[in-house]
Short mmCIF file of C-alpha atoms and ligand atoms in Angstrom, two decimals:
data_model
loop_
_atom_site.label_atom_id
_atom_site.label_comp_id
_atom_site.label_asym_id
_atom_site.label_seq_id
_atom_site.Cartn_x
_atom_site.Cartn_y
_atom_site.Cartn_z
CA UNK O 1 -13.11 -14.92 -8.68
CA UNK O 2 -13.01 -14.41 -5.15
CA UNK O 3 -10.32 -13.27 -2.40
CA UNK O 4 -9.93 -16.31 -0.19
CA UNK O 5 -8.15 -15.00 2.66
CA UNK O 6 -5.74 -12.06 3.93
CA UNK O 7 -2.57 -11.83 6.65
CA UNK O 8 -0.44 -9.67 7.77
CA UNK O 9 2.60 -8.98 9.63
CA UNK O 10 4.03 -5.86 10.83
CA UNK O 11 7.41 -6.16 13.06
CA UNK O 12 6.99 -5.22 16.58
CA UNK O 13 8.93 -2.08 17.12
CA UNK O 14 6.63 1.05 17.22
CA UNK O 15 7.92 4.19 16.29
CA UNK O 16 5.89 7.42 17.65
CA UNK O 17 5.76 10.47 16.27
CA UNK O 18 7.76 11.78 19.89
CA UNK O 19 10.19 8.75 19.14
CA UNK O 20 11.45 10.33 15.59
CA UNK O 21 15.08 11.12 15.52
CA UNK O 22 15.60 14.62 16.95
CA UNK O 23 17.81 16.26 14.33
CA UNK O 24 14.79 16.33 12.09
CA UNK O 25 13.37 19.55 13.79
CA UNK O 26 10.00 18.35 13.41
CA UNK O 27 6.66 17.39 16.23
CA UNK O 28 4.05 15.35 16.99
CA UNK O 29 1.92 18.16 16.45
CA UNK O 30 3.00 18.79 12.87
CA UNK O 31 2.77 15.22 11.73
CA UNK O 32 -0.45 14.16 13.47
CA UNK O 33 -2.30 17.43 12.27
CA UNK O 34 -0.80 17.42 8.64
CA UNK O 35 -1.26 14.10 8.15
CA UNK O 36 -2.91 11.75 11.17
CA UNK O 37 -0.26 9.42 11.29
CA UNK O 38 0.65 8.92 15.28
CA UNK O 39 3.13 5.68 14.88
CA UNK O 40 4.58 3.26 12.25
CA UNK O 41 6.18 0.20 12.75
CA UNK O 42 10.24 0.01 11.83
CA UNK O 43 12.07 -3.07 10.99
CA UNK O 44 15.45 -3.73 12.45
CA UNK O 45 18.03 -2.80 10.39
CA UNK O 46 18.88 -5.38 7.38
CA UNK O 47 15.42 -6.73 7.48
CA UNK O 48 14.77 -7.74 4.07
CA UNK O 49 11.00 -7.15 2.82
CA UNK O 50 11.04 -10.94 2.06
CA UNK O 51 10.75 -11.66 5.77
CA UNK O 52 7.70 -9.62 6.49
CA UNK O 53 5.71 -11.11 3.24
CA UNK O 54 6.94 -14.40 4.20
CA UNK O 55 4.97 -13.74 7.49
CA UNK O 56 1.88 -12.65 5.92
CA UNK O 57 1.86 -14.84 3.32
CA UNK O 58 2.33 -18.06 5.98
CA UNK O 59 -0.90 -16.31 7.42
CA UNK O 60 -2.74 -16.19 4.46
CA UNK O 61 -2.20 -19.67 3.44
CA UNK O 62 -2.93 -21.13 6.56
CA UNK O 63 -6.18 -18.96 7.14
CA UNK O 64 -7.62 -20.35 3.61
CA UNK O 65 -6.23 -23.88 4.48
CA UNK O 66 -4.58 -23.86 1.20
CA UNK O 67 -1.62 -26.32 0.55
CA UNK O 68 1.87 -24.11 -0.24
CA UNK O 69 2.02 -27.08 -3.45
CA UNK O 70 -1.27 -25.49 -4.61
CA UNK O 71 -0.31 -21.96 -5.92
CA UNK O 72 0.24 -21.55 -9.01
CA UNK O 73 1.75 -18.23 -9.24
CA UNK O 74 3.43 -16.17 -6.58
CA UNK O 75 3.20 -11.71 -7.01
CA UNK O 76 4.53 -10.04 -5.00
CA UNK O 77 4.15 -5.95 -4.54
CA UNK O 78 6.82 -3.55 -3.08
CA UNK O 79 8.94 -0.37 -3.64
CA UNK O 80 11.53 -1.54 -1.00
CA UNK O 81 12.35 -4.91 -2.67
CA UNK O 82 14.70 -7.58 -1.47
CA UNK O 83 16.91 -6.72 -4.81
CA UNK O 84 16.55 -5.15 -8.26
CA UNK O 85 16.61 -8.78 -9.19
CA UNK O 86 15.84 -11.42 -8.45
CA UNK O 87 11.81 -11.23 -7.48
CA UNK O 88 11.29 -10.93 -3.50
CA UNK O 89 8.27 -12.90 -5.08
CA UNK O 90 10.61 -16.09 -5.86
CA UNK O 91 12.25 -16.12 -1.91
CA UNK O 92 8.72 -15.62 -0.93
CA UNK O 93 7.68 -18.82 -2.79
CA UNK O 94 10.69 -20.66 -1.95
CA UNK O 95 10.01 -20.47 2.17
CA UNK O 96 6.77 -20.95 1.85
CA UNK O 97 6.72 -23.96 -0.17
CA UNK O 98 5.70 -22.84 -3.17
CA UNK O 99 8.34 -23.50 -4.62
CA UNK O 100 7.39 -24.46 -8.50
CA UNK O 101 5.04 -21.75 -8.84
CA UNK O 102 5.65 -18.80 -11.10
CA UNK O 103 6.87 -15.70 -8.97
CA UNK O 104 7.15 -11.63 -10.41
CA UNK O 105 7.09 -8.93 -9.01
CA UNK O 106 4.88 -5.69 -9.38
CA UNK O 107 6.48 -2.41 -9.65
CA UNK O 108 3.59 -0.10 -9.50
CA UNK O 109 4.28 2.36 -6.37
CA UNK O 110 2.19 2.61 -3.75
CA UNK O 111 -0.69 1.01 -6.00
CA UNK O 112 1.47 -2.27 -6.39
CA UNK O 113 -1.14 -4.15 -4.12
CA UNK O 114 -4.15 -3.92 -6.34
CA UNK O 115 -2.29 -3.67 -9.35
CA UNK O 116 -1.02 -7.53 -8.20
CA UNK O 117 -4.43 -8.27 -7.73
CA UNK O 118 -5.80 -7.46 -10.92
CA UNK O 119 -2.77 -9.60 -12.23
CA UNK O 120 -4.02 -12.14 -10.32
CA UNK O 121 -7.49 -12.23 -10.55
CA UNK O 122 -6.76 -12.23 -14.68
CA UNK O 123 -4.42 -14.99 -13.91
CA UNK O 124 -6.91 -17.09 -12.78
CA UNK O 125 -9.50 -16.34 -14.96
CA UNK O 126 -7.25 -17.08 -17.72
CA UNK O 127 -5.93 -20.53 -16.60
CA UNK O 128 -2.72 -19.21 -15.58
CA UNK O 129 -2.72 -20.66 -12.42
CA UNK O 130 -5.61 -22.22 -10.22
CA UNK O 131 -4.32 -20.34 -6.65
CA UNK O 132 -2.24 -17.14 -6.59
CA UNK O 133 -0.73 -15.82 -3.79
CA UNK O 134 -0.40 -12.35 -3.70
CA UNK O 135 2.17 -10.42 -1.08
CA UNK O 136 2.52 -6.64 -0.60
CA UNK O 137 5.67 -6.27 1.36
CA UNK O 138 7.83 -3.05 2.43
CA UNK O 139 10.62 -2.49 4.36
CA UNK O 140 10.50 1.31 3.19
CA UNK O 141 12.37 2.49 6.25
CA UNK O 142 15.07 1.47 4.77
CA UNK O 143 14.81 3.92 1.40
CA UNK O 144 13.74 6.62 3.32
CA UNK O 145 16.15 9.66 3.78
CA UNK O 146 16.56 10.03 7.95
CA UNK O 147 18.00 13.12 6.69
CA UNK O 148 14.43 14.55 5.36
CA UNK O 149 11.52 15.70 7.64
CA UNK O 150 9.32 15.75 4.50
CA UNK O 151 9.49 12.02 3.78
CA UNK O 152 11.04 10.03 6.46
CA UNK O 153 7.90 10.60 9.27
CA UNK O 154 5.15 9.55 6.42
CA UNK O 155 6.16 5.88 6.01
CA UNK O 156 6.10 2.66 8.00
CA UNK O 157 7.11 -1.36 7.16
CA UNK O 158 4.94 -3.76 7.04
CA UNK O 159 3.30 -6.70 5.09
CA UNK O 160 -0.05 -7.98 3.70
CA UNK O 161 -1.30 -11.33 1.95
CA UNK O 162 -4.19 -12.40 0.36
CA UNK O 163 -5.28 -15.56 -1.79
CA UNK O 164 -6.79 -15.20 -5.28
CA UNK O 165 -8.86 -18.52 -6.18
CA UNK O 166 -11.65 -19.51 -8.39
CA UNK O 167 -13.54 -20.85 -5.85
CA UNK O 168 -15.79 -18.75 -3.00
CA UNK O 169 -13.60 -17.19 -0.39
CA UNK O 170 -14.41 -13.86 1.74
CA UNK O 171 -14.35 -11.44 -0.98
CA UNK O 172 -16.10 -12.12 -4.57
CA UNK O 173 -13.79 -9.34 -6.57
CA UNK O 174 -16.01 -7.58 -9.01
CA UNK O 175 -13.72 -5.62 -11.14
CA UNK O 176 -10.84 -3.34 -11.32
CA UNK O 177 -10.15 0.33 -12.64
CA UNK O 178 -6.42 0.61 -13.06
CA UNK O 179 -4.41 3.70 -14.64
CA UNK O 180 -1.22 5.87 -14.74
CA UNK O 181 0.43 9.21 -16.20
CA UNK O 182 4.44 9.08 -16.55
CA UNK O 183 4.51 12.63 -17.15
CA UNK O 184 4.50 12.80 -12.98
CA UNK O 185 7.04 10.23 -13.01
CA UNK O 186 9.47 12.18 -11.43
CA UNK O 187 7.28 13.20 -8.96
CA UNK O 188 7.80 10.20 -6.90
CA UNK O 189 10.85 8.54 -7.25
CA UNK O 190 14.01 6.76 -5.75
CA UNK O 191 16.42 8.27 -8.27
CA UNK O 192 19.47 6.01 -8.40
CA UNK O 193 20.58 2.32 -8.75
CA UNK O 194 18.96 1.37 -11.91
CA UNK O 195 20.27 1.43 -15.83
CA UNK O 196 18.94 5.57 -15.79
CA UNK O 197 21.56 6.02 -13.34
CA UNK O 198 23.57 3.59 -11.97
CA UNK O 199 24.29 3.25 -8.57
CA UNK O 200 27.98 4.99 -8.11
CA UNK O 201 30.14 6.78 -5.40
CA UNK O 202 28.66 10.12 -6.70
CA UNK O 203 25.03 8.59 -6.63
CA UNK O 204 25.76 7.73 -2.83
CA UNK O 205 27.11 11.05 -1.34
CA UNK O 206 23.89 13.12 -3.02
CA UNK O 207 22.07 10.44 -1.27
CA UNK O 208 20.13 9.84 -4.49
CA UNK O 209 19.79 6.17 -3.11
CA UNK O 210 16.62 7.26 -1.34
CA UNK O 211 12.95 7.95 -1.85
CA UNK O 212 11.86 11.90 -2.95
CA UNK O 213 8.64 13.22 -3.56
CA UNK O 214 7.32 16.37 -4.39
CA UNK O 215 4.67 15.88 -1.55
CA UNK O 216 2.35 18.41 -3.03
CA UNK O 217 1.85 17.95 -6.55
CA UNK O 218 1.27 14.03 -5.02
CA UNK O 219 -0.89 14.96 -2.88
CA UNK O 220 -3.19 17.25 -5.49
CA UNK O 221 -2.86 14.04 -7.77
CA UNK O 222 -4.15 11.89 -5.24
CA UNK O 223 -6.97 14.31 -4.72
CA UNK O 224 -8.31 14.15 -8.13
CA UNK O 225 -7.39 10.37 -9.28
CA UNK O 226 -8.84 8.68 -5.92
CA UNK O 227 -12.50 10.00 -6.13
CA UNK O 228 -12.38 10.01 -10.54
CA UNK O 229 -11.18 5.89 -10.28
CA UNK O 230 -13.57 5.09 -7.63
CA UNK O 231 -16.20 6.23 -9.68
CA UNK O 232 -15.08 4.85 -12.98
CA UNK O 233 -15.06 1.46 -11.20
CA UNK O 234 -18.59 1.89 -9.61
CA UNK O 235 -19.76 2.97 -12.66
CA UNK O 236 -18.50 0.01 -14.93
CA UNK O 237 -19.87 -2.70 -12.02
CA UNK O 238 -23.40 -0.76 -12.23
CA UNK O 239 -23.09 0.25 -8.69
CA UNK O 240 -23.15 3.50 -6.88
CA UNK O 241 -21.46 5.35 -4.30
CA UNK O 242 -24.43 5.31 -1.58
CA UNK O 243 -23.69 1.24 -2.01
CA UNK O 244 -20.17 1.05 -0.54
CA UNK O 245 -20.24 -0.12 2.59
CA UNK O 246 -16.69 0.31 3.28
CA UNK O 247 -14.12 2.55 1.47
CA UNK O 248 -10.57 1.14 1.64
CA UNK O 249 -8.37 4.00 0.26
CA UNK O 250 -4.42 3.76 0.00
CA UNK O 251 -3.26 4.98 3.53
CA UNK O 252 -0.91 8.12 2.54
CA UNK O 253 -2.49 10.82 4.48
CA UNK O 254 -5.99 11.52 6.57
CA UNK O 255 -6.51 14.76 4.58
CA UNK O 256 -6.08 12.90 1.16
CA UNK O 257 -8.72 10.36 2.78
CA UNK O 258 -10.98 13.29 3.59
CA UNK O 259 -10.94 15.12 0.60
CA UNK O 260 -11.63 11.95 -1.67
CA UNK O 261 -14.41 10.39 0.78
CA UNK O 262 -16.31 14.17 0.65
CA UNK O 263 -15.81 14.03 -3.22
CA UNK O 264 -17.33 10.86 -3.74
CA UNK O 265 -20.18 11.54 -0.67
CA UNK O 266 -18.92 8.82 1.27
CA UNK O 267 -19.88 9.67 4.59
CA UNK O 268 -17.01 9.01 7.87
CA UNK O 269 -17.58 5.96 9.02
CA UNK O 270 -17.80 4.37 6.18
CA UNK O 271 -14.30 4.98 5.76
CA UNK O 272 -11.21 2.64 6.56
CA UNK O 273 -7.95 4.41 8.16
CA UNK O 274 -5.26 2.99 9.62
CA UNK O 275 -2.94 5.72 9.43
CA UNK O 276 -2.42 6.59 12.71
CA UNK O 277 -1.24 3.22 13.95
CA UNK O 278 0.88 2.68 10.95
CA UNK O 279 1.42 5.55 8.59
CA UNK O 280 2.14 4.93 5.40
CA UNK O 281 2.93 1.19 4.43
CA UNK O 282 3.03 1.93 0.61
CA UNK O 283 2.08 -1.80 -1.12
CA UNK O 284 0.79 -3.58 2.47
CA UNK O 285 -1.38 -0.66 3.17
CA UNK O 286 -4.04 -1.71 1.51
CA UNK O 287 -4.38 -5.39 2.90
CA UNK O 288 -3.66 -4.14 6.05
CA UNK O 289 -6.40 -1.77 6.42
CA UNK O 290 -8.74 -4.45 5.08
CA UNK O 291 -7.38 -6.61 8.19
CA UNK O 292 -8.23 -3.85 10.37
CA UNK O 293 -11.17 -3.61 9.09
CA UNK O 294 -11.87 -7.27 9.81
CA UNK O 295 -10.77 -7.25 13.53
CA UNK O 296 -13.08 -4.38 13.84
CA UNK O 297 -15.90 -6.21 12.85
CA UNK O 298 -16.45 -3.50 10.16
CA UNK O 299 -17.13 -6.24 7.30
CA UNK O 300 -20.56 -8.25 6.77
CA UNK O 301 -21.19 -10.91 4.17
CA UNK O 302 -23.11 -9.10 1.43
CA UNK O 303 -20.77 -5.60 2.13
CA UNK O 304 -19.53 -3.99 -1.18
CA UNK O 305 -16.16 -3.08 -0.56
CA UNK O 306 -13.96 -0.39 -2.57
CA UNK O 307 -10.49 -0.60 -2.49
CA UNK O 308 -8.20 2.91 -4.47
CA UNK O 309 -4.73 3.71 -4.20
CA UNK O 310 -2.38 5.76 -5.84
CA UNK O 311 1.19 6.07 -5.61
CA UNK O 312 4.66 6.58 -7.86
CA UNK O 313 3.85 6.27 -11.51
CA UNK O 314 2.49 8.21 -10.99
CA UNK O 315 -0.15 5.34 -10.69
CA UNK O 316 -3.62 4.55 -9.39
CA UNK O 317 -6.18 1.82 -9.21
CA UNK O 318 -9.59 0.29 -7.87
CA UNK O 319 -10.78 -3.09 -7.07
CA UNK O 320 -14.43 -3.56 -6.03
CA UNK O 321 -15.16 -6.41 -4.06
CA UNK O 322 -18.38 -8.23 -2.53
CA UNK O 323 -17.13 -9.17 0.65
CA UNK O 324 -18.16 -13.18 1.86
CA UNK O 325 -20.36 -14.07 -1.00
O1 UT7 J 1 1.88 6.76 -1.10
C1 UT7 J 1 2.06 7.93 -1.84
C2 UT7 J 1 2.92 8.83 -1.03
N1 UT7 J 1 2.48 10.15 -1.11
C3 UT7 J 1 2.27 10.95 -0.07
O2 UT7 J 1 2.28 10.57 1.06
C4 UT7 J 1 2.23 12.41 -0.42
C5 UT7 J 1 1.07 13.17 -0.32
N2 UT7 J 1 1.43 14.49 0.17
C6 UT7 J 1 1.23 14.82 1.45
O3 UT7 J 1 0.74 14.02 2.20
C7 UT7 J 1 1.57 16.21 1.91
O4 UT7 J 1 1.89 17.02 0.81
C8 UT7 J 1 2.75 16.22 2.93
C9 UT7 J 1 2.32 15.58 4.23
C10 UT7 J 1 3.94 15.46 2.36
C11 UT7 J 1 3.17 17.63 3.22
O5 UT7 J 1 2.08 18.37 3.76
P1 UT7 J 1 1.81 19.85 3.27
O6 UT7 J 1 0.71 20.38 4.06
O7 UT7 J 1 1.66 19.76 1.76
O8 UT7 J 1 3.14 20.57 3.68
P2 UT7 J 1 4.14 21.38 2.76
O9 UT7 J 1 4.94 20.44 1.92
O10 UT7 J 1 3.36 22.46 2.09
O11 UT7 J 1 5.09 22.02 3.86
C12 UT7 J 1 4.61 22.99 4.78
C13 UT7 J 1 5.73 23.33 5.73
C14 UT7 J 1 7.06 23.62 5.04
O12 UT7 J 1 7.66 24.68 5.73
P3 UT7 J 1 7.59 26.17 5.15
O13 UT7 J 1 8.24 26.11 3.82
O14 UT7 J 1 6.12 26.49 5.08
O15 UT7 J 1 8.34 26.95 6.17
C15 UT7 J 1 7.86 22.36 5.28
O16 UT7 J 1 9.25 22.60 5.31
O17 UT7 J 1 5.97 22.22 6.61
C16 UT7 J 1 7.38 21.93 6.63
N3 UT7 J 1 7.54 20.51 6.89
C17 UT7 J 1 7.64 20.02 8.14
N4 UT7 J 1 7.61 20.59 9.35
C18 UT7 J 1 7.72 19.80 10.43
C19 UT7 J 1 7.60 19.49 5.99
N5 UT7 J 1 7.73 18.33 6.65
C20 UT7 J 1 7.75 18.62 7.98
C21 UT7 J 1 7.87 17.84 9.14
N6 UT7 J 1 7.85 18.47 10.33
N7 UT7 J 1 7.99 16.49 9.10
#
């Protein structure tokens, strides 16, 4: 089972940390030193996150050379969808001419991306589908609160694509670890506009509409479900930590990075982060880091490659991957 090819797209407009709105009484300083992050990219207003996995999927297709008619099965990742139905993964399909293949999306948090692979790569072991395209797309901007310093500066929008075929492609995928505990479910939430409670006048004016997190308790959960699924993972491939030649982890926050690569004993620069440019991209952060990682010349045929993120759920999960073999 291999990972034939990746894209991305992230829309032009870069937002600086100096750039955020000024009523939210907060400073470069703060943000870069709390959490690393130095830009993200916003969206223009009514983007849908459609349009941005449309781009990376296009991308991804074209860089494997695989024919739109081909794919079987269309996933597609977010927490900003287009809707609450139907899929952004069936208007993904649609434009980019795959149009009779299965489409569903994965609602998985920040973790959606690998989660969507595993889907995948089962897919296609099990006969599902010959080609799936997977998409993790996020227009998050436009869940944030602008009213909240403690959310709003963390995230950014973007997109990332990757193929998931039998055949040999960059990335052989080894295995996945994947895992959640709804008892933090509230931690990490957009708490209106489904059947719990529908959206409503009421819902609107307490701005309930938008994304809240208790950033802490996430962040001490991150801190202890990274490094414990990375090593469950390693452990059931028969690998070991001193192997991984690159660490992927979900982009949320450099410390979070830190703390988990010291845990495991992964040493710095073995270690992908692409935080600064783009902050936190929630389902494309993963496939964007990857591309980074890529430009950068940072992955050799032969590299074992870990991939962990964690996210609302609250969720994590691990994908191991051989990269060009
Ligand atoms: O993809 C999954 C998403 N999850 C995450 O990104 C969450 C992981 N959690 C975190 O990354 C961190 O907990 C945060 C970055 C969210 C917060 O960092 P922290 O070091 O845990 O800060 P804190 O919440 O303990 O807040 C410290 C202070 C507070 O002020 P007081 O009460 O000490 O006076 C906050 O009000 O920092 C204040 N603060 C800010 N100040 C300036 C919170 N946000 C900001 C801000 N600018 N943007």
């Amino acid at each position: 089972m291999a990972l034939a090819a990746l894209g991305t797209w992230v829309p032009p407009r870069a937002v600086g940390n100096k750039d955020l709105p000024a009523h939210l009484e907060t400073s470069d300083e703060w943000i870069s030193q709390r959490t690393g992050i130095r830009s993200r990219r916003i969206a223009d207003s009514g983007t849908p996150a459609s349009e941005l996995g449309i781009e990376a999927a296009r991308e991804a297709l074209t860089a494997s050379g695989t024919d739109p008619g081909d794919i079987g099965l269309v996933i597609c990742a977010s927490v900003s969808p287009d809707q609450l139905m139907p899929a952004t993964a069936a208007r993904i399909a649609a434009a980019v001419g795959a149009g009779n293949a299965g489409a569903y999306d994965v609602l998985a948090g920040c973790t959606g991306f690998i989660y969507a692979l595993g889907a995948a790569a089962s897919s296609v072991a099990a006969g599902l589908a010959e080609r799936v395209l997977v998409v993790g797309a996020e227009v998050i901007s436009s869940i944030l609160d602008w009213e909240d310093r403690s959310t709003c500066v963390l995230f950014g929008d973007g997109a990332g694509a990757a193929i998931v075929a039998p055949a040999e492609g960059r990335g052989r995928l080894l295995g996945f670890d994947l895992g959640n505990d709804g008892t933090g479910a509230d931690l990490l939430e957009v708490p209106a506009g489904g059947s719990r409670l529908p959206a409503s006048a009421q819902t609107v004016q307490q701005r309930l509409h938008f994304l809240r997190m208790n950033g802490r308790e996430v962040y001490r959960f991150a801190t202890r479900v990274v490094p414990e699924s990375a090593e469950r993972i390693l452990a059931e491939a028969g690998r070991s930590v001193a192997e991984v030649d690159l660490f992927v982890p979900h982009q949320a926050n450099q410390r979070i990075i830190d703390v988990a690569a010291k845990k495991l004993g992964i040493p710095e620069d073995r270690v992908l982060s692409s935080l600064a440019e783009y902050g936190n991209t929630s389902c494309a952060s993963i496939p964007i880091s990857l591309a980074h990682a890529l430009e950068q010349d940072r992955l050799h045929d032969g590299d074992l490659v870990l991939l962990t993120g964690f996210g609302a759920g609250l969720s994590w999960g691990s994908c191991l991957l051989e990269w060009g073999a």
